[in-house]
Coordinates of C-alpha atoms (C1' of nucleotides) in Angstrom, one line a residue:
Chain A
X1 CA -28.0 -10.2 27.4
X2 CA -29.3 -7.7 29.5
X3 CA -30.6 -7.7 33.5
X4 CA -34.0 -6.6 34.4
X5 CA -32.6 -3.5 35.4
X6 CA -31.1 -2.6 32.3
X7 CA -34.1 -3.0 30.5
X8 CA -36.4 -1.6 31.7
X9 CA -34.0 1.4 31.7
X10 CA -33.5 0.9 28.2
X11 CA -37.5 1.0 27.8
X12 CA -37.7 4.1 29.6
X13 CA -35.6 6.0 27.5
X14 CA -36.2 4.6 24.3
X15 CA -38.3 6.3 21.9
X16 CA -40.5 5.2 18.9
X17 CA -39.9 7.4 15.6
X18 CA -42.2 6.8 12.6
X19 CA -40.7 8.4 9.5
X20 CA -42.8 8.3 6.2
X21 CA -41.6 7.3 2.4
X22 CA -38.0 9.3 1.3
X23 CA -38.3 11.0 4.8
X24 CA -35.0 11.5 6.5
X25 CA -33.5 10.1 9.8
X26 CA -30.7 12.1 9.7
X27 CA -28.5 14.1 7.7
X28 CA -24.4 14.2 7.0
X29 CA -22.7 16.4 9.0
X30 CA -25.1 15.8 11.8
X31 CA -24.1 15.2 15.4
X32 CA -25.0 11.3 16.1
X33 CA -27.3 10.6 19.3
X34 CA -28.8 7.9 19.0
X35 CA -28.8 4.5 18.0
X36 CA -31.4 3.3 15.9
X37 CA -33.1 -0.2 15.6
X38 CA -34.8 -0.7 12.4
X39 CA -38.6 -2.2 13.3
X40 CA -40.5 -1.6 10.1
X41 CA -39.7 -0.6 6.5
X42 CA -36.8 -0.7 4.4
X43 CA -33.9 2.4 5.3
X44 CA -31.0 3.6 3.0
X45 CA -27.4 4.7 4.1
X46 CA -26.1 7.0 1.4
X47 CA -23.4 9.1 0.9
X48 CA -22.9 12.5 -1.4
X49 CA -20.4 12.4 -3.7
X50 CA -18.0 14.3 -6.1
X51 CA -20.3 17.0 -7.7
X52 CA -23.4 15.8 -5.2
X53 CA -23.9 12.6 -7.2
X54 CA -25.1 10.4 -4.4
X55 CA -24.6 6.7 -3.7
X56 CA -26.0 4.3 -1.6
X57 CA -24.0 3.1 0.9
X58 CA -26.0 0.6 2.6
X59 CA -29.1 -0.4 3.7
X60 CA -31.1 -1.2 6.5
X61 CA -34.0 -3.8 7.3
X62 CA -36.0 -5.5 10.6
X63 CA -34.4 -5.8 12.9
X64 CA -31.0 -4.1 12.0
X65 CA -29.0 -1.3 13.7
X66 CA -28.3 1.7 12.5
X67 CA -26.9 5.2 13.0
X68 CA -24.4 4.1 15.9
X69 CA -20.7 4.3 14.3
X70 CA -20.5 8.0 13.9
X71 CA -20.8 8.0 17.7
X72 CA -18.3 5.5 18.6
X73 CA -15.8 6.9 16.0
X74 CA -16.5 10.2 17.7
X75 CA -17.2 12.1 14.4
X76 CA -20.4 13.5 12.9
X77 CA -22.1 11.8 10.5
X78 CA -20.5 11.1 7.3
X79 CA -23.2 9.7 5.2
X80 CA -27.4 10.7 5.5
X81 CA -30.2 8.1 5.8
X82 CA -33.6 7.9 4.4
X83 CA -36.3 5.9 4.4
X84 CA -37.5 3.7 1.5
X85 CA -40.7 3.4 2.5
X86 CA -42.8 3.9 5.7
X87 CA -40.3 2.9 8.9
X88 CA -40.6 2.3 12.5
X89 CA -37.0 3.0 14.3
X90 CA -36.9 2.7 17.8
X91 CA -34.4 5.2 18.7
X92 CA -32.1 4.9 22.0
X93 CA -29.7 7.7 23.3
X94 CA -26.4 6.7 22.6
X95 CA -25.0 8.1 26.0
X96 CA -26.8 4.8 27.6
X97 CA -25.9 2.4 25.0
X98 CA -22.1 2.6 25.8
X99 CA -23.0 3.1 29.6
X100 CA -24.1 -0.4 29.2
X101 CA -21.2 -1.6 27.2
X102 CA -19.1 -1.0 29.8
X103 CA -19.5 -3.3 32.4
X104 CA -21.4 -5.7 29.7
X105 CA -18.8 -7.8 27.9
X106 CA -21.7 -9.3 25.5
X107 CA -23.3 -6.4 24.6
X108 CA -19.7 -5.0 23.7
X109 CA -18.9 -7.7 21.8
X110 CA -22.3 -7.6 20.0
X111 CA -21.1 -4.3 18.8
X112 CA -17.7 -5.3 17.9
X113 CA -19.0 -8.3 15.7
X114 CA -21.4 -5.6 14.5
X115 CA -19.3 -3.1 13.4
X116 CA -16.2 -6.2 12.0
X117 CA -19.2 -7.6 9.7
X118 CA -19.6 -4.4 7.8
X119 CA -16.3 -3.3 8.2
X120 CA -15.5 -6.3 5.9
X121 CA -18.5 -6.0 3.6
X122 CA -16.8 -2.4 3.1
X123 CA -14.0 -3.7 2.2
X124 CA -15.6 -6.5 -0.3
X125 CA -17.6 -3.8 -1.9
X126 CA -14.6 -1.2 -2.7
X127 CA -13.3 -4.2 -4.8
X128 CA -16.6 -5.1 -6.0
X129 CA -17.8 -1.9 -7.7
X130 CA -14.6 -0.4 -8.5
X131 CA -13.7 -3.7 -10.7
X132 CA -16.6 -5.4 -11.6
X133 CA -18.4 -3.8 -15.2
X134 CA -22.0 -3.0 -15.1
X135 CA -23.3 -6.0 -16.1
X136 CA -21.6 -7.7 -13.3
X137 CA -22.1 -4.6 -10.3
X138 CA -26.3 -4.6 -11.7
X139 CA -26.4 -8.4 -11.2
X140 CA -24.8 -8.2 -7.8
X141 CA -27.1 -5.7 -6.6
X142 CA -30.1 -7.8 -7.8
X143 CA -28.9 -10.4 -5.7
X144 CA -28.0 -8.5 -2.9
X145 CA -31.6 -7.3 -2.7
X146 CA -32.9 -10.4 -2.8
X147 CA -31.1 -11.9 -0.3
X148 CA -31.9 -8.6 2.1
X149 CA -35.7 -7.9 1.4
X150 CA -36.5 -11.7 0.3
X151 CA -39.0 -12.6 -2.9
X152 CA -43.0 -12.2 -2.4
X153 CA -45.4 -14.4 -2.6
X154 CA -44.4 -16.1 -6.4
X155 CA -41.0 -16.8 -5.2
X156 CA -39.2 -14.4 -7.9
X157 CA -40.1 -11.2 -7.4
X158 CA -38.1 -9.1 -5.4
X159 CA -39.7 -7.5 -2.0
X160 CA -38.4 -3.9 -2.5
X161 CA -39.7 -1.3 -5.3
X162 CA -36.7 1.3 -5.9
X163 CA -36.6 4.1 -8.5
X164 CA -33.8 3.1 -11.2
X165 CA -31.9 6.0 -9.8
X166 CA -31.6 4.2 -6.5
X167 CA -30.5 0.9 -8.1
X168 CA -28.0 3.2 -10.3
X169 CA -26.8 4.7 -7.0
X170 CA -26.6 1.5 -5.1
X171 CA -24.3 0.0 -7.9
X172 CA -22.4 2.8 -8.9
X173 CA -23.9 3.8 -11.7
X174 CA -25.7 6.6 -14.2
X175 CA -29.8 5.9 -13.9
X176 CA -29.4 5.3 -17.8
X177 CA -27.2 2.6 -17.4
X178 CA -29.1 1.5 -15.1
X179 CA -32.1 1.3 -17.4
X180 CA -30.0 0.1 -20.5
X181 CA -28.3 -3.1 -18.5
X182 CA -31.7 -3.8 -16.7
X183 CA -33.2 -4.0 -20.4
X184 CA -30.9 -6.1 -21.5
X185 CA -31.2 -8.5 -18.7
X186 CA -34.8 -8.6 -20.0
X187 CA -33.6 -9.6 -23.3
X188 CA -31.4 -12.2 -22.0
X189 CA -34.7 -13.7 -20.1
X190 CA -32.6 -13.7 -16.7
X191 CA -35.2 -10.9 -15.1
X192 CA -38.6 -9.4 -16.4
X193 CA -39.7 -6.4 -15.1
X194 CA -43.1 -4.6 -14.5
X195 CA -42.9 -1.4 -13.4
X196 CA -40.7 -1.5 -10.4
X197 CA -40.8 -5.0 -9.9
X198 CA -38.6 -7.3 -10.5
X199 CA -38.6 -11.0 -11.3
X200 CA -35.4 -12.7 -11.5
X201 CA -36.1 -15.9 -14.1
X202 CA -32.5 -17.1 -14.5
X203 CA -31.0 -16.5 -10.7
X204 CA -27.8 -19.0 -11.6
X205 CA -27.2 -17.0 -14.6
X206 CA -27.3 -13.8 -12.4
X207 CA -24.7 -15.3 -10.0
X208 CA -22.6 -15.8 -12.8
X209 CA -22.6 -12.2 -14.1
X210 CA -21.7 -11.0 -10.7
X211 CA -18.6 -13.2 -10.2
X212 CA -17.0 -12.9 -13.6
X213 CA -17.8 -8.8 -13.4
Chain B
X1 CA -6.2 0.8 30.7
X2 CA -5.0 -2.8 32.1
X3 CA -4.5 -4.2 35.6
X4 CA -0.9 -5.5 36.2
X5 CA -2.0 -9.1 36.3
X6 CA -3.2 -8.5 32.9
X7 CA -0.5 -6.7 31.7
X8 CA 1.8 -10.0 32.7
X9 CA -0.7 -12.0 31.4
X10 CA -0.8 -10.4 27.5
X11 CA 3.1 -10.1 27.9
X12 CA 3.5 -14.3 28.4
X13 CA 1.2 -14.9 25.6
X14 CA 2.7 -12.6 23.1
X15 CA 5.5 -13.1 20.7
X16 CA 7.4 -11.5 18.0
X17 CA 7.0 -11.7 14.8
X18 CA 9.4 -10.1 11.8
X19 CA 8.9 -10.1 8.4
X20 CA 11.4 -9.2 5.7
X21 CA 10.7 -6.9 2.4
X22 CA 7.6 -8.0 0.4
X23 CA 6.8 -11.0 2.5
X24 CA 3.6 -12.3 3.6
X25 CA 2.3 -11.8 6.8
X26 CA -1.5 -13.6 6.2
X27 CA -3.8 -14.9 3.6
X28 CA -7.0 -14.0 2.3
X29 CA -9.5 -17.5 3.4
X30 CA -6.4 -18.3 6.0
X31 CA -8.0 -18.4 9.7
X32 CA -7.3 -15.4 12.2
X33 CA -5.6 -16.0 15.0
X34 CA -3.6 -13.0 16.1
X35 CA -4.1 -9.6 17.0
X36 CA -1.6 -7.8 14.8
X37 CA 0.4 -4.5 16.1
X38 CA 2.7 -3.0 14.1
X39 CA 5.7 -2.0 15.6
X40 CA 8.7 -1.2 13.0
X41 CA 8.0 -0.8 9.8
X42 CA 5.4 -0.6 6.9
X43 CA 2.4 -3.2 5.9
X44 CA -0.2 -3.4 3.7
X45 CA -3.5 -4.5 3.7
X46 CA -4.8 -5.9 -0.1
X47 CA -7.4 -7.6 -1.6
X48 CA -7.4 -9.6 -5.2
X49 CA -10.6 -8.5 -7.0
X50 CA -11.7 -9.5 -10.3
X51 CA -9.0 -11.3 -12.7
X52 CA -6.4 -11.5 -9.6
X53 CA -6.2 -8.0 -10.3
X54 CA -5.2 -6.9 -6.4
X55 CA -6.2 -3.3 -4.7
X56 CA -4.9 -2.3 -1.4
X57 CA -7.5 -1.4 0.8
X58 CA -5.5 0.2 3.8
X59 CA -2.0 0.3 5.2
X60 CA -0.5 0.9 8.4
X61 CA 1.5 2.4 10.3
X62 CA 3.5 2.0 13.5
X63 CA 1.6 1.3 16.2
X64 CA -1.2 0.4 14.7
X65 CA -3.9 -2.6 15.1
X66 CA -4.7 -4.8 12.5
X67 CA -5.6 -8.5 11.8
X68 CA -8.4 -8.4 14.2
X69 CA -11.6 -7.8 12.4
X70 CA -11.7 -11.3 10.4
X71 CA -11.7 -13.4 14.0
X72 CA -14.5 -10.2 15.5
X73 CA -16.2 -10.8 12.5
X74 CA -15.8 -15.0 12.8
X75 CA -15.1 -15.0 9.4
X76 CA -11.7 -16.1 7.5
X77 CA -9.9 -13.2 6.6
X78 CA -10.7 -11.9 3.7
X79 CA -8.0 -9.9 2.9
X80 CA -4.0 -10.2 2.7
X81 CA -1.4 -8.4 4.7
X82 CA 2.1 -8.2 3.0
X83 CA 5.0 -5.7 4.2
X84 CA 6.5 -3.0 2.3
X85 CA 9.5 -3.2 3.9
X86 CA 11.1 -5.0 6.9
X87 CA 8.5 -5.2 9.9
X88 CA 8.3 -6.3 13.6
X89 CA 5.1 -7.3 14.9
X90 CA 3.8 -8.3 17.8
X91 CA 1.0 -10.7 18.0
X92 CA -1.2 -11.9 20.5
X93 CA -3.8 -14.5 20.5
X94 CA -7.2 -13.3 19.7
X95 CA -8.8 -15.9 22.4
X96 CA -6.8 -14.0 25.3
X97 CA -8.0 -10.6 23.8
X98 CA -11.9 -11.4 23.6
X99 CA -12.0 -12.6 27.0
X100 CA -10.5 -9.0 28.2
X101 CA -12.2 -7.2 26.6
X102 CA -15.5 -9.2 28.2
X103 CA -14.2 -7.8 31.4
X104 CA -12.9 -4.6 30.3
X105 CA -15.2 -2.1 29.0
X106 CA -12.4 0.4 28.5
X107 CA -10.5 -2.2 25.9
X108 CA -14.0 -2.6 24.3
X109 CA -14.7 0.7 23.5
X110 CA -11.3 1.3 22.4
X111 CA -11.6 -1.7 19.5
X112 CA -15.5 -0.7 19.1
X113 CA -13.9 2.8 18.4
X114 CA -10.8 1.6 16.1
X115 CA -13.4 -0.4 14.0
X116 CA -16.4 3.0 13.6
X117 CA -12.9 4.7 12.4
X118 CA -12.1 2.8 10.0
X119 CA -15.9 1.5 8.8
X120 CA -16.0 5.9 8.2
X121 CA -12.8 5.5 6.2
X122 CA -14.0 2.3 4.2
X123 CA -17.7 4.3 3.3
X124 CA -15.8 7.6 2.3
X125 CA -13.0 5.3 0.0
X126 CA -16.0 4.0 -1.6
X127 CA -17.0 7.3 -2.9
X128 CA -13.8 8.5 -3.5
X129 CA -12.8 5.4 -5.6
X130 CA -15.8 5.1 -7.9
X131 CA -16.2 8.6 -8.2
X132 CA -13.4 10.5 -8.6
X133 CA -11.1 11.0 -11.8
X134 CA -7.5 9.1 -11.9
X135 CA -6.0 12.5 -11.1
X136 CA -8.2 13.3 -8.1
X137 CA -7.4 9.6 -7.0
X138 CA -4.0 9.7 -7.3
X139 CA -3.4 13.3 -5.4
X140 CA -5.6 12.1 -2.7
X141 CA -3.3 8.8 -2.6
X142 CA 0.1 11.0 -2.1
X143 CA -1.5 12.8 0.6
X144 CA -2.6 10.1 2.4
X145 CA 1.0 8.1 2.1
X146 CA 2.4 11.5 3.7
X147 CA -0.4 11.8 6.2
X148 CA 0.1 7.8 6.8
X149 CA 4.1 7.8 6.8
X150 CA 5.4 11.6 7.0
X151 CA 7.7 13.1 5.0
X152 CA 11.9 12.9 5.3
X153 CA 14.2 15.4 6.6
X154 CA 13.8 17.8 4.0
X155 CA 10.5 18.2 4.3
X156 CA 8.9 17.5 0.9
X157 CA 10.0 13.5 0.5
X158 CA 7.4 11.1 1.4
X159 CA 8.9 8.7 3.5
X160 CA 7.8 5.6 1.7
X161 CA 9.1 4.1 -1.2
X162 CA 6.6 2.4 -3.3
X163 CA 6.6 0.5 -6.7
X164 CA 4.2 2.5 -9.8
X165 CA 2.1 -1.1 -9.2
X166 CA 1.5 -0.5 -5.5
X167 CA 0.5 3.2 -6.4
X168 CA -1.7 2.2 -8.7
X169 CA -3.2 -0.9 -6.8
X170 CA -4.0 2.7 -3.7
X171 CA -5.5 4.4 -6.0
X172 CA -7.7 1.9 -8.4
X173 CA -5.9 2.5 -11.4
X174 CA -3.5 0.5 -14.2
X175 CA 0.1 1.0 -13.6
X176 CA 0.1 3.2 -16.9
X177 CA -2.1 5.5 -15.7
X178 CA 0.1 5.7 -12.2
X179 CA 3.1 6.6 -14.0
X180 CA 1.5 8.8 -16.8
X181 CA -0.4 11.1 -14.2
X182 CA 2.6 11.3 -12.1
X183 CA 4.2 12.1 -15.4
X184 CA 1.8 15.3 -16.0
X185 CA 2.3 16.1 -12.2
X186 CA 5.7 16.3 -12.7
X187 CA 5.3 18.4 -15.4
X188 CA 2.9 20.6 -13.6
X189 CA 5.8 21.5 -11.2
X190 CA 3.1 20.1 -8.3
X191 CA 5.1 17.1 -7.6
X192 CA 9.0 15.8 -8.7
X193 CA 10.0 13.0 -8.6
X194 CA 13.4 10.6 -8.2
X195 CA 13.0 6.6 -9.1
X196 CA 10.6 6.2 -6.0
X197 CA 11.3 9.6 -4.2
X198 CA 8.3 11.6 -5.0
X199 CA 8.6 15.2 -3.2
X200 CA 6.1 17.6 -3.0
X201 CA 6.3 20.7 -4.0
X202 CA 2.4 22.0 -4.3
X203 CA 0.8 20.3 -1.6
X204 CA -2.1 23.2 -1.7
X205 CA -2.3 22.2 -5.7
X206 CA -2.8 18.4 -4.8
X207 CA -5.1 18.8 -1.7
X208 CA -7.5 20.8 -4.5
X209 CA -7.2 18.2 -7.3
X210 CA -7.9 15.7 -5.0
X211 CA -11.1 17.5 -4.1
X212 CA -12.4 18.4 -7.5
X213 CA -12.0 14.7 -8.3
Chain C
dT1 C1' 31.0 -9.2 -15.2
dT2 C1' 27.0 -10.5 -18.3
dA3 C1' 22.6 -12.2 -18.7
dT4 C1' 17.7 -12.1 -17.3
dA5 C1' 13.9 -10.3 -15.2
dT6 C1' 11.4 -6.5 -13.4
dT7 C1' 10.1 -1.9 -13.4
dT8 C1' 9.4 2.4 -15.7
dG9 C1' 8.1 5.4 -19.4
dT10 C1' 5.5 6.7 -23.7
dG11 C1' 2.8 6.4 -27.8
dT12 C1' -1.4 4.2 -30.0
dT13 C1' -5.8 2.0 -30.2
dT14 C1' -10.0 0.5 -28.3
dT15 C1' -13.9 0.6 -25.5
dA16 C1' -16.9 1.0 -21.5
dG17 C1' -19.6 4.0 -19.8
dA18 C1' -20.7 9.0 -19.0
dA19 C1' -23.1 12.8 -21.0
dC20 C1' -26.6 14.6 -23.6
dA21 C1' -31.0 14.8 -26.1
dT22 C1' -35.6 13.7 -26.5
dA23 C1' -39.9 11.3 -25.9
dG24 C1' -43.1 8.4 -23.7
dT25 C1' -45.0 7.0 -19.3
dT26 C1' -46.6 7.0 -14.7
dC27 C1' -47.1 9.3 -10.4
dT28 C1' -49.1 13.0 -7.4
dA29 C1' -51.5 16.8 -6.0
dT30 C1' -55.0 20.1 -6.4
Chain D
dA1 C1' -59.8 15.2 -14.1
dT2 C1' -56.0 17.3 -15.5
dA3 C1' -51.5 19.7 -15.1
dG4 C1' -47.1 19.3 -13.8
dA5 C1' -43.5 16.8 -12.1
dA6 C1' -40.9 12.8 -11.7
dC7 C1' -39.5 8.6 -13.7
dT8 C1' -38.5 5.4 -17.5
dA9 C1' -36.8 4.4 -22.0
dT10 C1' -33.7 4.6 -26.0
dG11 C1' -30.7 6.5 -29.4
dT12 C1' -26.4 9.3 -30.2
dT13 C1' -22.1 11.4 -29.2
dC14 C1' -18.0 12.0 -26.6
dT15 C1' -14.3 10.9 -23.5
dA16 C1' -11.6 8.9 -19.7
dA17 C1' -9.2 5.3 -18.9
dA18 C1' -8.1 0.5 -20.1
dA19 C1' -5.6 -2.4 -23.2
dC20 C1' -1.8 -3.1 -25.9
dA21 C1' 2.8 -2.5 -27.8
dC22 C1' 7.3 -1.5 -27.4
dA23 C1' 11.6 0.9 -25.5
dA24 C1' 14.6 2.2 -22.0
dA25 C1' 16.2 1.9 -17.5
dT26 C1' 17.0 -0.6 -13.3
dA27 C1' 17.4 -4.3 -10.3
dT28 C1' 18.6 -9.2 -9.5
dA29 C1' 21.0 -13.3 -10.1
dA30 C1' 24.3 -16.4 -12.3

DNA sequence: TTATATTTGTGTTTTAGAACATAGTTCTAT
DNA sequence: ATAGAACTATGTTCTAAAACACAAATATAA
């Protein structure tokens, strides 16, 4: 996509960031510089709410982008990102990135698919966790970590070990809630948990919580 | 932003398209073809959720964009567009748009721009949705239709008229709750309100009721 | 016009999920 | 190793909002 020149332009102003476990990559309210290219590690996008009651908004893994929109909407920051675990971003200034854009029709529209894709993922969730029940917004999430982080080695459980507050705040939820439903799935043999793993058993079954809400 | 030739060319491949009161203007699954803009008149964007139970997820104005994201996104819509009342719109073809805006960096960043704005919007309904009370929603919802459509002549009318469904289906609540809490804003002397004429009379009183939640 | 459907308004009941309380457990740091 | 903090678990209470039921008002069509 890009010319020799480009790149190793790109290279020379790139930087490598390491940020460690629940560190920060940048705050709300901050001024957007750069964009960032997930390389290692897991990220979350997350947003404070009414009353500081924080939700996850998105999140991040190799080789994703990150930490761009703000920019192009010409705004600062409206949601905060941490890391989940130990992360490598690459981090590019921003000020080169729609240099490029200009005069490169592909990279342009790499950004407009980019930014389409989640725009419409947005638009899926609103629906999704303002109507869906617990059950039906726990199950969803479940899914939708497995089909972002993929299973480990036993081909059940899921690659990513979040506090139940996270899982409560990715699926709009209170922690307990989060706790109660996740015991139940127990119950119902569709997951088992160990600690902060989790094994989904009945993945059809899951599915089927998720589209009836 | 466009070179003459350009201009001609977008003008030969556009039509016209109108739309009377309530009617459909695309489908959720249907294929995108056409960049939307608005230019008389009052549409909105919905989605049907769990149970058929539908939820607008944005309207528009004059001029705005819209239809675009889906065929960005090479995805089928997934959302409708229906109008609120009688609407001209002009629509060219997507094909003839992506292969500008290859050439046009200008036109890129302008779409890349449109779609961080409203990916900002989308993150910050999600919060504001699942978080705040049917009160906060629904202030929040009245300002936004005067924000979005203005107010009439006497400067307190909001110059849209919707149905207590539509209200409801902004603001993520059941058409009771609609008419009940504009009910106890009437009472409150922060709102009045005339079949669909809603005036306001405490904007200050809505703007904070809104932002407690 | 009259009839029929749709929309609006209000009271009542029910329920999902938040809030709260408390205890057990597992990290983490010194 | 142990103290303290953070996280997990579960039971109980409370409440916002959905669901339901029914009028009244308004719009639409015959």
């Amino acid at each position: 996509m890009l010319t020799d020149v480009e790149r190793d332009q790109l290279r020379s102003n790139a930087r490598m960031g390491h940020f460690k476990k629940n560190e920060l990559i940048y705050l709300e309210d901050e001024c957007p510089k750069d964009l960032m290219i997930l390389f290692k590690g897991k990220v979350k996008i997350f947003k404070s709410g009414v009353g500081g009651r924080s939700q996850i908004i998105r999140i991040v893994r190799p080789v994703q982008y990150f930490g761009y929109r703000a920019y192009f909407a010409r705004e600062p920051y409206v949601t905060a990102a941490s890391a989940f675990e130990a992360c490598t971003v690459c981090m590019i200034p921003m000020e080169l990135i729609e240099q490029f854009l200009r005069n490169n029709g592909d990279m342009a529209l790499f950004f407009i698919q980019m930014l389409s894709v989640d725009l419409g993922i947005a638009d899926q969730r609103v629906v999704n966790l303002t109507q869906k029940h617990v059950r039906g917004r726990l199950a969803e999430s479940l899914l939708f970590l497995k089909e972002s982080y993929g299973l480990e080695e036993d081909g059940a459980t899921i690659s990513i070990y979040l506090a139940r507050e996270d899982l409560a705040s990715l699926s709009n939820m209170t922690t307990s809630n989060a706790i109660r439903t996740l015991s139940n799935f127990v119950n119902e043999r569709i997951i088992t948990i160990d600690g902060r793993k989790i094994k989904i058993i009945d993945e059809e079954r899951l599915h089927k919580i998720s589209r009836i809400g």
